[in-house]
Coordinates of C-alpha atoms in Angstrom, one line a residue:
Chain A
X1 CA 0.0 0.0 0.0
X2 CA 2.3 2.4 1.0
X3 CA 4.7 1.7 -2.4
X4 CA 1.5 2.4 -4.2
X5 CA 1.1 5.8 -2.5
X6 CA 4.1 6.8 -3.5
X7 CA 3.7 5.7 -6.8
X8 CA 0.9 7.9 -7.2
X9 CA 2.7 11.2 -5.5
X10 CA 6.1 10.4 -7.7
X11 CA 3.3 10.5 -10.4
X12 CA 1.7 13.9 -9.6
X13 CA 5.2 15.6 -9.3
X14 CA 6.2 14.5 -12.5
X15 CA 3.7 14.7 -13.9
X16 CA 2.1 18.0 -14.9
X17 CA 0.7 19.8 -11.9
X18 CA -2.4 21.4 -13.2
X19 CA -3.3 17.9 -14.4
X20 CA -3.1 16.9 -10.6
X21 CA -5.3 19.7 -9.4
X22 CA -8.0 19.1 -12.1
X23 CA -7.9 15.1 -11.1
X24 CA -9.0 16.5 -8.0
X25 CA -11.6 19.2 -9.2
X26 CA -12.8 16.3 -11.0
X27 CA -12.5 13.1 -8.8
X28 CA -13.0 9.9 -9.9
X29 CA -16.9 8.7 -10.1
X30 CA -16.1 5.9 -7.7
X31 CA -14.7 8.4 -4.9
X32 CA -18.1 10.7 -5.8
X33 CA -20.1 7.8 -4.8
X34 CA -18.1 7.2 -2.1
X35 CA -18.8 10.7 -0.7
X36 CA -22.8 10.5 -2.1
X37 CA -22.8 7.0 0.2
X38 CA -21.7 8.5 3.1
X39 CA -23.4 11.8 2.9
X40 CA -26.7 9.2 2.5
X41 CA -25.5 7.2 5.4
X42 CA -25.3 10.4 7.5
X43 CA -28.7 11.6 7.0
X44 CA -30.8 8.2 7.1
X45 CA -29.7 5.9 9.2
X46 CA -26.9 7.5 11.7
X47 CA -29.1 10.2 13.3
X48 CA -31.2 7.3 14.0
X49 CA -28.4 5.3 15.5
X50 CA -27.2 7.8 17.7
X51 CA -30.5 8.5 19.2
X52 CA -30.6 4.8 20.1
X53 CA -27.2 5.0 21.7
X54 CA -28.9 8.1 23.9
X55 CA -31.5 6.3 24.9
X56 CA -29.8 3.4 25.7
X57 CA -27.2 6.0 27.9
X58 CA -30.1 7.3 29.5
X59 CA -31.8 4.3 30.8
X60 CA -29.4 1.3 30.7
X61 CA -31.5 -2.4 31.5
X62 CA -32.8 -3.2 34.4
X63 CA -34.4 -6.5 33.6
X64 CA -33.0 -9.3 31.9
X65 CA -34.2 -9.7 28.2
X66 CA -37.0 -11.4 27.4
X67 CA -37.9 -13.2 24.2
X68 CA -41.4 -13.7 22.6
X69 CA -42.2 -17.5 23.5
X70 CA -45.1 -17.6 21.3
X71 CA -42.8 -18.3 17.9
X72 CA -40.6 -21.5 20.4
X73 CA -41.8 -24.8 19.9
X74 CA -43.2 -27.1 22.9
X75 CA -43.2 -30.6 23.6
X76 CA -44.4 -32.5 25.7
X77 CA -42.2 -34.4 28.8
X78 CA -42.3 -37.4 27.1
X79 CA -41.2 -36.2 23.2
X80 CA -38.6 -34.4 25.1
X81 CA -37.1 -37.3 26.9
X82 CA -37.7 -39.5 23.3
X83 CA -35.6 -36.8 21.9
X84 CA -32.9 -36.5 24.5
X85 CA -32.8 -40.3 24.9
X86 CA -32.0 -40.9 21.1
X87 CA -29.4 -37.8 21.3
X88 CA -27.2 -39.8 24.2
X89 CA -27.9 -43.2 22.8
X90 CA -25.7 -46.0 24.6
X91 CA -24.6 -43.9 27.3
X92 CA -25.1 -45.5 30.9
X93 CA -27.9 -44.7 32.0
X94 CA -27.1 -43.3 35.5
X95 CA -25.4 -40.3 34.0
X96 CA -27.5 -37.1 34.7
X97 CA -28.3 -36.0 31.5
X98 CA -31.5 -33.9 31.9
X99 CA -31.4 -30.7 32.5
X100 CA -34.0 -28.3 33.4
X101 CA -33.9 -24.4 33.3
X102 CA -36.2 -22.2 34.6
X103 CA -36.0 -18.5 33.0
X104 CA -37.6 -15.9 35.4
X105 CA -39.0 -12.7 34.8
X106 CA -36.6 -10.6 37.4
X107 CA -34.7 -7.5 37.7
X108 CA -30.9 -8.0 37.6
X109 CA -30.3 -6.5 40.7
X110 CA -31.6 -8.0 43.8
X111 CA -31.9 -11.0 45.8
X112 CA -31.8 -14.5 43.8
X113 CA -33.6 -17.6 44.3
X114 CA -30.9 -19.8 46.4
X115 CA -31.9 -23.0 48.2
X116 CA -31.4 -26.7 48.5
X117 CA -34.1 -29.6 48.1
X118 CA -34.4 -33.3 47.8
X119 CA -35.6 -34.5 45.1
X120 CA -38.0 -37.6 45.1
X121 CA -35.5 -39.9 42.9
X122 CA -31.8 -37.9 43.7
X123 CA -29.5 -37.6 40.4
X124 CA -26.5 -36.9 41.6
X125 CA -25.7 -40.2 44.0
X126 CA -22.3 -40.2 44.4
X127 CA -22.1 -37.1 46.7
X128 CA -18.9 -37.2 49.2
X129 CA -19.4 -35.1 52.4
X130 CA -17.0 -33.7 55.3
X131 CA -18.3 -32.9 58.4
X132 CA -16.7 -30.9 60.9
X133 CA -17.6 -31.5 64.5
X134 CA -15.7 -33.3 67.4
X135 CA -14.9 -36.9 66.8
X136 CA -16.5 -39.6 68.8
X137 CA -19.6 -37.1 69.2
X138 CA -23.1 -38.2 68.9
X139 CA -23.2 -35.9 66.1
X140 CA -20.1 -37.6 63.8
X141 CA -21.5 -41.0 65.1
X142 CA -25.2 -40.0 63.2
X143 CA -23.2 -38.0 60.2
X144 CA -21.5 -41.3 59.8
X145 CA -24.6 -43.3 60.0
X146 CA -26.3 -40.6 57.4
X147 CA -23.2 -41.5 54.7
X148 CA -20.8 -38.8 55.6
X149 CA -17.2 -39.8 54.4
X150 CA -15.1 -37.6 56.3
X151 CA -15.7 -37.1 60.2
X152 CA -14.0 -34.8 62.9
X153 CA -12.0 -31.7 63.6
X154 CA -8.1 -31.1 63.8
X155 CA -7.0 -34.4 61.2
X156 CA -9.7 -32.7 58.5
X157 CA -8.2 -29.2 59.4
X158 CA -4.7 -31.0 58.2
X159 CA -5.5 -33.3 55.2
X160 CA -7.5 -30.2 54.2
X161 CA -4.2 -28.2 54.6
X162 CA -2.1 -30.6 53.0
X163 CA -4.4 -30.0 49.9
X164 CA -6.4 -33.5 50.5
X165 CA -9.4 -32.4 49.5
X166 CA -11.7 -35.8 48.8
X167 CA -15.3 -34.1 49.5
X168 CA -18.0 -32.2 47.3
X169 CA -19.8 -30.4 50.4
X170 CA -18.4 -29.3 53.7
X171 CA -20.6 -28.8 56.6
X172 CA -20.1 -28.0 60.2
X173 CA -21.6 -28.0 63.4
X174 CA -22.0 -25.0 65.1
X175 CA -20.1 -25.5 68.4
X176 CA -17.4 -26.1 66.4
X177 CA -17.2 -22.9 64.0
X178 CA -14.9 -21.2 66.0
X179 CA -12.0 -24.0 66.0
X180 CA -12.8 -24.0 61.7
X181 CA -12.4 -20.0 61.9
X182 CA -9.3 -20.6 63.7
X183 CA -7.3 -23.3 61.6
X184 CA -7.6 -20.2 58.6
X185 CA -9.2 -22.8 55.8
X186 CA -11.1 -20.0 54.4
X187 CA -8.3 -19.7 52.0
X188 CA -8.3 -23.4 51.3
X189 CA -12.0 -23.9 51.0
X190 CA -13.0 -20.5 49.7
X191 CA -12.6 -20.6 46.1
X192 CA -13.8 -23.8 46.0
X193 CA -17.2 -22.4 47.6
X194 CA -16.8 -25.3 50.7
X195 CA -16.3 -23.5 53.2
X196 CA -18.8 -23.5 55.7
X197 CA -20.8 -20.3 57.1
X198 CA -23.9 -19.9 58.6
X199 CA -25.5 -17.7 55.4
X200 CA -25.1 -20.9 53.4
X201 CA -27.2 -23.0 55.8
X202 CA -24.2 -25.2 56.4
X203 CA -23.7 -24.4 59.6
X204 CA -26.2 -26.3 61.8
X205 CA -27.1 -27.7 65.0
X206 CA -28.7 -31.0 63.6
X207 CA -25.8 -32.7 61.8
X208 CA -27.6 -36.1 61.6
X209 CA -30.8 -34.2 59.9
X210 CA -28.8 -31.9 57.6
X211 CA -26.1 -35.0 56.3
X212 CA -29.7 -36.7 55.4
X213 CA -30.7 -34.0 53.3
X214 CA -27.6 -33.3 51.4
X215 CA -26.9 -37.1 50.6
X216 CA -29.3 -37.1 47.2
X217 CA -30.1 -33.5 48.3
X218 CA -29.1 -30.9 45.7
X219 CA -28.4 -26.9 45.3
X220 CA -30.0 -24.4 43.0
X221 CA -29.3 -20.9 42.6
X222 CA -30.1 -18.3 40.2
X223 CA -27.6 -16.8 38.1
X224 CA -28.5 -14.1 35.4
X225 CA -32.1 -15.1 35.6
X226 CA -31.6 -18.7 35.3
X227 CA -32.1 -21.4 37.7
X228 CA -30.5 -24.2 36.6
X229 CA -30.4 -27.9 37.9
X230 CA -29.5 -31.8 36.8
X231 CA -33.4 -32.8 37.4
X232 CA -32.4 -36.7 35.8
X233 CA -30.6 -39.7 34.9
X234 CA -30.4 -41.0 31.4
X235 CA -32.4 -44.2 32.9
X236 CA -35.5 -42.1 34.5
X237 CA -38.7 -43.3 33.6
X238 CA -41.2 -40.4 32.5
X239 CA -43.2 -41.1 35.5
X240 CA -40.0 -40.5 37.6
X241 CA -38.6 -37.1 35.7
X242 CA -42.4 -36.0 36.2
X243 CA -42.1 -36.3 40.2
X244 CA -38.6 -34.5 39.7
X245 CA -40.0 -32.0 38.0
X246 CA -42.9 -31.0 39.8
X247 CA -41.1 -31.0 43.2
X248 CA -38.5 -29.1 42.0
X249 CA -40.9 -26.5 40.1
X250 CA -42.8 -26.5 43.3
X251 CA -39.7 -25.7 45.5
X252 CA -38.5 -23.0 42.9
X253 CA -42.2 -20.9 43.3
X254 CA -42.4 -21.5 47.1
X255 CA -39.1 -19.6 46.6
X256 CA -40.4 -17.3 44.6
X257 CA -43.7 -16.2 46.4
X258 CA -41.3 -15.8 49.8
X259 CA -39.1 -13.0 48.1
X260 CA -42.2 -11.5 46.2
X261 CA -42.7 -8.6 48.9
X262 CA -39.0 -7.3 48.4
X263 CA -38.9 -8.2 44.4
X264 CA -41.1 -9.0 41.8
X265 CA -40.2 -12.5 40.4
X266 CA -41.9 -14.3 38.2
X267 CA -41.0 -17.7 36.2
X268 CA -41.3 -16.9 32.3
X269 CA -39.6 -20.0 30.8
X270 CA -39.1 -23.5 31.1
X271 CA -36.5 -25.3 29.3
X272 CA -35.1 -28.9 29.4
X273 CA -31.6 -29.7 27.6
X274 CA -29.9 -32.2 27.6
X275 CA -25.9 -31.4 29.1
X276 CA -23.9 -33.3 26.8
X277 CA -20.4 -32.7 26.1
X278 CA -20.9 -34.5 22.4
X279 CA -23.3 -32.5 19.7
X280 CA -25.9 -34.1 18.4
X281 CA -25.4 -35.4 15.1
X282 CA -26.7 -32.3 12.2
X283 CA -27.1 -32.1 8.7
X284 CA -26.2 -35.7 7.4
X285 CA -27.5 -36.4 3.7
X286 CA -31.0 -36.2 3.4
X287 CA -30.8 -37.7 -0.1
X288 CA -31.4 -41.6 1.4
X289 CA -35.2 -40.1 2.3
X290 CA -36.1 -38.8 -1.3
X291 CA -34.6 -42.1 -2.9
X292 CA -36.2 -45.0 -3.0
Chain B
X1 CA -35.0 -27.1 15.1
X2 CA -32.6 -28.3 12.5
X3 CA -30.6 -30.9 14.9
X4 CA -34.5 -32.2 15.4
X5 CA -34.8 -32.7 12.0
X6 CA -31.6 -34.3 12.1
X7 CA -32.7 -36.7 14.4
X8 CA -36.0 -37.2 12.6
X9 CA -35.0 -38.2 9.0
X10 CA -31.4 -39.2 7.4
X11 CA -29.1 -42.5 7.2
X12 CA -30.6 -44.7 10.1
X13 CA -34.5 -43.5 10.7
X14 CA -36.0 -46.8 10.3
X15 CA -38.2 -48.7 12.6
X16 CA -36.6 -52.3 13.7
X17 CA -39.4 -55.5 13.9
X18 CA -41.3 -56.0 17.0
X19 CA -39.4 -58.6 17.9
X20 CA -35.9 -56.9 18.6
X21 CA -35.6 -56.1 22.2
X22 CA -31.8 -54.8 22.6
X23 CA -29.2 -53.5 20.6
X24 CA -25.5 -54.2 22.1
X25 CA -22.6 -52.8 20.5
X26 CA -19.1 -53.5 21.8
X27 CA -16.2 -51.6 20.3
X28 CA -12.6 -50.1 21.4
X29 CA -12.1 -46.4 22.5
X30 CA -10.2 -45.8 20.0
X31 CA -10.4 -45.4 16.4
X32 CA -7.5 -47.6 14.7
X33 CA -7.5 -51.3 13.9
X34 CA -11.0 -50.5 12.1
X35 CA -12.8 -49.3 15.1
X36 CA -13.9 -46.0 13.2
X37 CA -17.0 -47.8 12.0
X38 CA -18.8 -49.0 14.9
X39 CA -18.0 -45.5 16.4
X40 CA -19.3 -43.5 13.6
X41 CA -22.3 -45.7 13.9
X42 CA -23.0 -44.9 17.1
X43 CA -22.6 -40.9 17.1
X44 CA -24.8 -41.0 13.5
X45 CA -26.6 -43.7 12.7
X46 CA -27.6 -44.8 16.4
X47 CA -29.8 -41.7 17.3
X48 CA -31.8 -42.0 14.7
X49 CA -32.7 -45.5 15.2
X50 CA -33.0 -44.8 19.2
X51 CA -35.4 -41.9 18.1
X52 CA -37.6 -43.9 15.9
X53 CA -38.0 -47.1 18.5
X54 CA -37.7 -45.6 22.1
X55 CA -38.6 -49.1 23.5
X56 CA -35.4 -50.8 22.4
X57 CA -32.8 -50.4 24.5
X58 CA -29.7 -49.6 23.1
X59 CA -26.5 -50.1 24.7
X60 CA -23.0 -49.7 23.9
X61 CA -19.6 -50.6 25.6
X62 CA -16.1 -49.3 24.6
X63 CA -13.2 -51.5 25.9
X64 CA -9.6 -50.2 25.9
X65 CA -8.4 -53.3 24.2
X66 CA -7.8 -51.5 20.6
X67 CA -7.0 -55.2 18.8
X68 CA -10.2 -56.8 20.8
X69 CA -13.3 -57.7 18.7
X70 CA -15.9 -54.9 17.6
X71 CA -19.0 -56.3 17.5
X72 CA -23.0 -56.0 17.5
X73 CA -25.5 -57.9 19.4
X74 CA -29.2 -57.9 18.3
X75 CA -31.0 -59.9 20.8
X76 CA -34.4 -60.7 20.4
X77 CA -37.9 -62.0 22.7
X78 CA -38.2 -65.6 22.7
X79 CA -40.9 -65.3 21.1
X80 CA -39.8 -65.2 17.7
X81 CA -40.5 -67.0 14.4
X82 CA -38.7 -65.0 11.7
X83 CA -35.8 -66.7 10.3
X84 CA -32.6 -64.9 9.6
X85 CA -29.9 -65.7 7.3
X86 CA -27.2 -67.7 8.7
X87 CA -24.2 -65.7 7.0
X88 CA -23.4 -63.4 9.6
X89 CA -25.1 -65.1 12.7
X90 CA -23.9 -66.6 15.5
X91 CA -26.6 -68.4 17.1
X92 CA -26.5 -68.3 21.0
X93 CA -28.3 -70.6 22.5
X94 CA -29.8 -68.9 25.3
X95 CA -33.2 -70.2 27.1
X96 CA -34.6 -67.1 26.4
X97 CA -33.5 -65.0 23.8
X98 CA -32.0 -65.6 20.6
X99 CA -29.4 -63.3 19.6
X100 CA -27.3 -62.3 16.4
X101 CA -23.9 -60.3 16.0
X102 CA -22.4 -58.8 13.3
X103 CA -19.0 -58.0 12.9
X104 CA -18.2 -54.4 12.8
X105 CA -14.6 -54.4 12.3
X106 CA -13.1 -52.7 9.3
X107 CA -16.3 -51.6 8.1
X108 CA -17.6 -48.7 7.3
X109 CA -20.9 -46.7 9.3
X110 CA -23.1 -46.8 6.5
X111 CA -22.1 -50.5 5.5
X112 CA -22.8 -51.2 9.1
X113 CA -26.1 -49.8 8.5
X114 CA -26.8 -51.9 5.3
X115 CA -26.0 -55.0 7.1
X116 CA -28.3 -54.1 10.2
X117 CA -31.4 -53.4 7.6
X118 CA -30.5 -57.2 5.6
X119 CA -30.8 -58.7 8.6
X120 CA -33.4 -57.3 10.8
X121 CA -35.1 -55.8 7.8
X122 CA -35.5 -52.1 9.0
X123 CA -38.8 -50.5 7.8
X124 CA -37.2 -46.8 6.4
X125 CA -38.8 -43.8 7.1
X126 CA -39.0 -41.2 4.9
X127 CA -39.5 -37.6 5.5
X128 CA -43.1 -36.2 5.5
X129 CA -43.9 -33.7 2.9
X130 CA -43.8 -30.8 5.6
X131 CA -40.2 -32.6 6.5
X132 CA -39.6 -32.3 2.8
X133 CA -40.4 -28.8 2.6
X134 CA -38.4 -27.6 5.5
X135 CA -36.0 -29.0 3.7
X136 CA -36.1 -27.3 0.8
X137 CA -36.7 -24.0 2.5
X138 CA -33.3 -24.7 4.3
X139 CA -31.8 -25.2 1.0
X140 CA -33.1 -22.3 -0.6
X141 CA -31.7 -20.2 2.3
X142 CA -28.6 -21.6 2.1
X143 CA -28.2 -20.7 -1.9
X144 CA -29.6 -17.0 -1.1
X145 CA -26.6 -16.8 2.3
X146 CA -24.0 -17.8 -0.3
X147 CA -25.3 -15.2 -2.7
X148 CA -24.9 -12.8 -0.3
X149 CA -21.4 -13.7 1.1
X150 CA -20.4 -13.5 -2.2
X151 CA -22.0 -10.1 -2.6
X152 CA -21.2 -8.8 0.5
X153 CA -17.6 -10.0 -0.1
X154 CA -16.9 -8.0 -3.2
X155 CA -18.7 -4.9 -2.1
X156 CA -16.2 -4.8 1.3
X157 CA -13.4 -4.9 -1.8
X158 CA -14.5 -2.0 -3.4
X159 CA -15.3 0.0 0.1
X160 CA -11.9 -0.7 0.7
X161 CA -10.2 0.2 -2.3
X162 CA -12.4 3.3 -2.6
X163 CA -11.4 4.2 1.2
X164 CA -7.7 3.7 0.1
X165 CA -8.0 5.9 -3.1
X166 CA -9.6 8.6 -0.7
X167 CA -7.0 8.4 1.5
X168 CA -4.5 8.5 -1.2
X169 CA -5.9 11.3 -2.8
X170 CA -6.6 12.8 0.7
X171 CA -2.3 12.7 1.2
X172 CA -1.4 14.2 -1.7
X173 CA -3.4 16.9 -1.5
X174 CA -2.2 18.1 2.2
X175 CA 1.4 16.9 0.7
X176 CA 0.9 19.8 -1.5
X177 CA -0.7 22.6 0.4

């Protein structure tokens, strides 16, 4: 580009100078457009853009976006769960592969629909949880009884430290927060959102009760307008995914109407997807179905 | 809506007879030693077949043993009167079920496919004429998007060349003020 420029300016300086000026008087039909174009471009359609851009400065979005459901098609449970069992054909079947998501109508700022339930057939079965409360207790002998892996105080404290970390949940009794606050796991736990606090509901004076309820119990929480949860294995029955369903639907309004006299929430959409890592299998050649 | 239709028509949307209760298939993980087949299979063909008969179950286990046998099990109810050809078979003789395998080594998805229809004698489905009209719409759609890239594509040329004449132009003339 730039050997072309100069190409052009060795070319006006040798060449005659008046010629250059005229070239210029006289510009090329495709510059002329070029200027007619954006002349047009300013008149129509930019005035209209920039008032867009005002508005949007003057009121930015409070609610989350939501789309016209009348053009989305439904199905019904069970064509949903024919097509997501034909997607993740000859996978086992206790993989959780239905997912549900519940779109709410809700400003972005605000409280968020956050709690824990049990469903009626649990998806996630395989859940490893720490408790932390003194060993030999009648609370670790009834967290071990519930299913809890790891049991006690000052060992957990170290394998925890030493970056052991076999567990998916951490709970903790609440005569023996201050010995957790102490040992400085925060750090540890933090990030990985295990660490216990009272906010969470994973503090508690009932370990037996609480162990219970986690083991097949799972979390939901709203993030960006969407509560999202595993609601099924690959091997549920309709029957089974329709319990699921309604209990956790049920759970998500209870939520709902409780927070309704600090924000208005509604639930807008319902969606169930299917979480594979593997696409399901597009465009192949339709020309077998026109041939006979 | 398109991965639906996918799922709905194409290589492998047939319905199996009645009396096919379980589909097995048993390759390795991985793809060499004519393992690409039985895979391909699966992630294609499979669906489709799973979509059109939800009441067969349909399994499949990968082993890691890459030089092992790749193989797939029909069983079917005891009940059963229709005689299959004994090429390919390998009659088991369960109490209750009789079962035939094919070999899916070394062979391609779509052969796989041939040799499931010869032998169970898949009914096809075809696509419904609203099927067949969604497709054509997505065809049409397609020719008009690659009209446009095209047109799109030489119009950015000349924008661009135009912008670099103006700015040419736009040089030389402060170069000689």
């Amino acid at each position: 580009m730039a050997s072309a420029k100069t190409c052009i300016t060795q070319l006006g300086r040798t060449s005659l100078t008046t010629l250059g000026r005229t070239q210029y008087r006289n510009p090329p039909t495709s510059i002329i457009n070029y200027f007619q174009q954006t002349t047009r471009h300013a008149s129509s359609s930019n005035p209209q853009k920039s008032k867009k851009k005002d508005v949007s400065k003057k009121k930015p979005r409070t609610n989350f976006t939501q789309y016209d459901l009348r053009a989305a098609e439904q199905f019904s449970l069970c064509d949903a769960m024919r097509y997501i069992r034909a997607f993740e054909v000859g996978r086992p079947r206790a993989s959780p592969k239905y997912d549900i998501h519940i779109k709410l109508r809700t400003p972005k700022n605000g409280p968020v629909v956050r709690n824990r339930l049990r469903l009626p057939h649990p998806v996630k079965t395989d859940l490893r949880i720490c408790v932390i409360c003194p060993p030999g207790s009648k609370h670790a002998s009834a967290a071990l009884k519930q299913g809890a892996v790891l049991v006690g105080e000052d060992e957990v404290f170290d394998t925890v430290k030493a970056g052991k970390i076999e567990f998916d949940r951490c709970i903790c009794h609440v005569d023996s927060l201050a010995k957790l606050n102490k040992a400085g796991l925060g750090r540890v736990l933090g990030p990985k959102g295990l660490m216990p606090s009272a906010k969470l509901g994973t503090v508690v004076r009932d370990i037996g009760a609480s162990v219970r309820e986690m083991v097949g119990g799972s979390e939901y929480r709203e993030r960006l307008g969407v509560v999202r949860m595993a609601i099924g294995q690959l091997g549920f029955s309709p029957e089974e995914m329709q319990r699921n369903i309604k209990t956790f639907m049920e759970a998500v309004k209870k939520d709902v109407a409780q927070m309704s006299d600090r924000v208005a929430k509604e639930i807008h959409e319902v969606v169930m997807i299917h979480p594979t890592s593997s696409p399901p299998p597009l465009t192949q050649p339709y020309v077998s179905n026109h041939a006979r | 809506m398109v991965s639906l239709l996918g799922i709905r028509i194409g290589p492998g949307a047939a319905i199996l007879p009645k009396d096919v209760k379980r589909i097995h298939m048993e390759f390795a993980v991985k793809q060499n030693d004519g393992h690409l087949g039985p895979r391909k299979f699966w992630r294609e063909h499979l669906p489709r077949l799973k979509y059109h008969n939800p009441a067969v179950a349909m399994t499949v286990s990968q082993t890691t043993d890459q030089s092992g046998p790749a193989t797939m099990t029909i069983f079917y109810t005891s009940s059963s009167t229709i005689t299959v050809p004994s090429t390919s078979t390998l009659p088991n003789n369960a109490p209750q079920e009789r079962t035939v395998s094919i070999d899916m080594k070394h062979i391609p998805a779509s052969e796989i496919l041939s040799r499931l229809s010869r032998l169970t004698g898949l009914e096809t489905i075809r696509a419904t004429p609203e099927e067949e009209a969604m497709l054509q719409n997505m065809e049409e759609d397609a020719k008009v998007r690659q009209a446009d890239a095209k047109r799109s594509v030489i119009q950015q040329e000349q924008r661009r060349r135009e912008a670099d004449m103006l700015r040419q132009a736009k040089g030389e003339m402060v170069g000689q003020a």
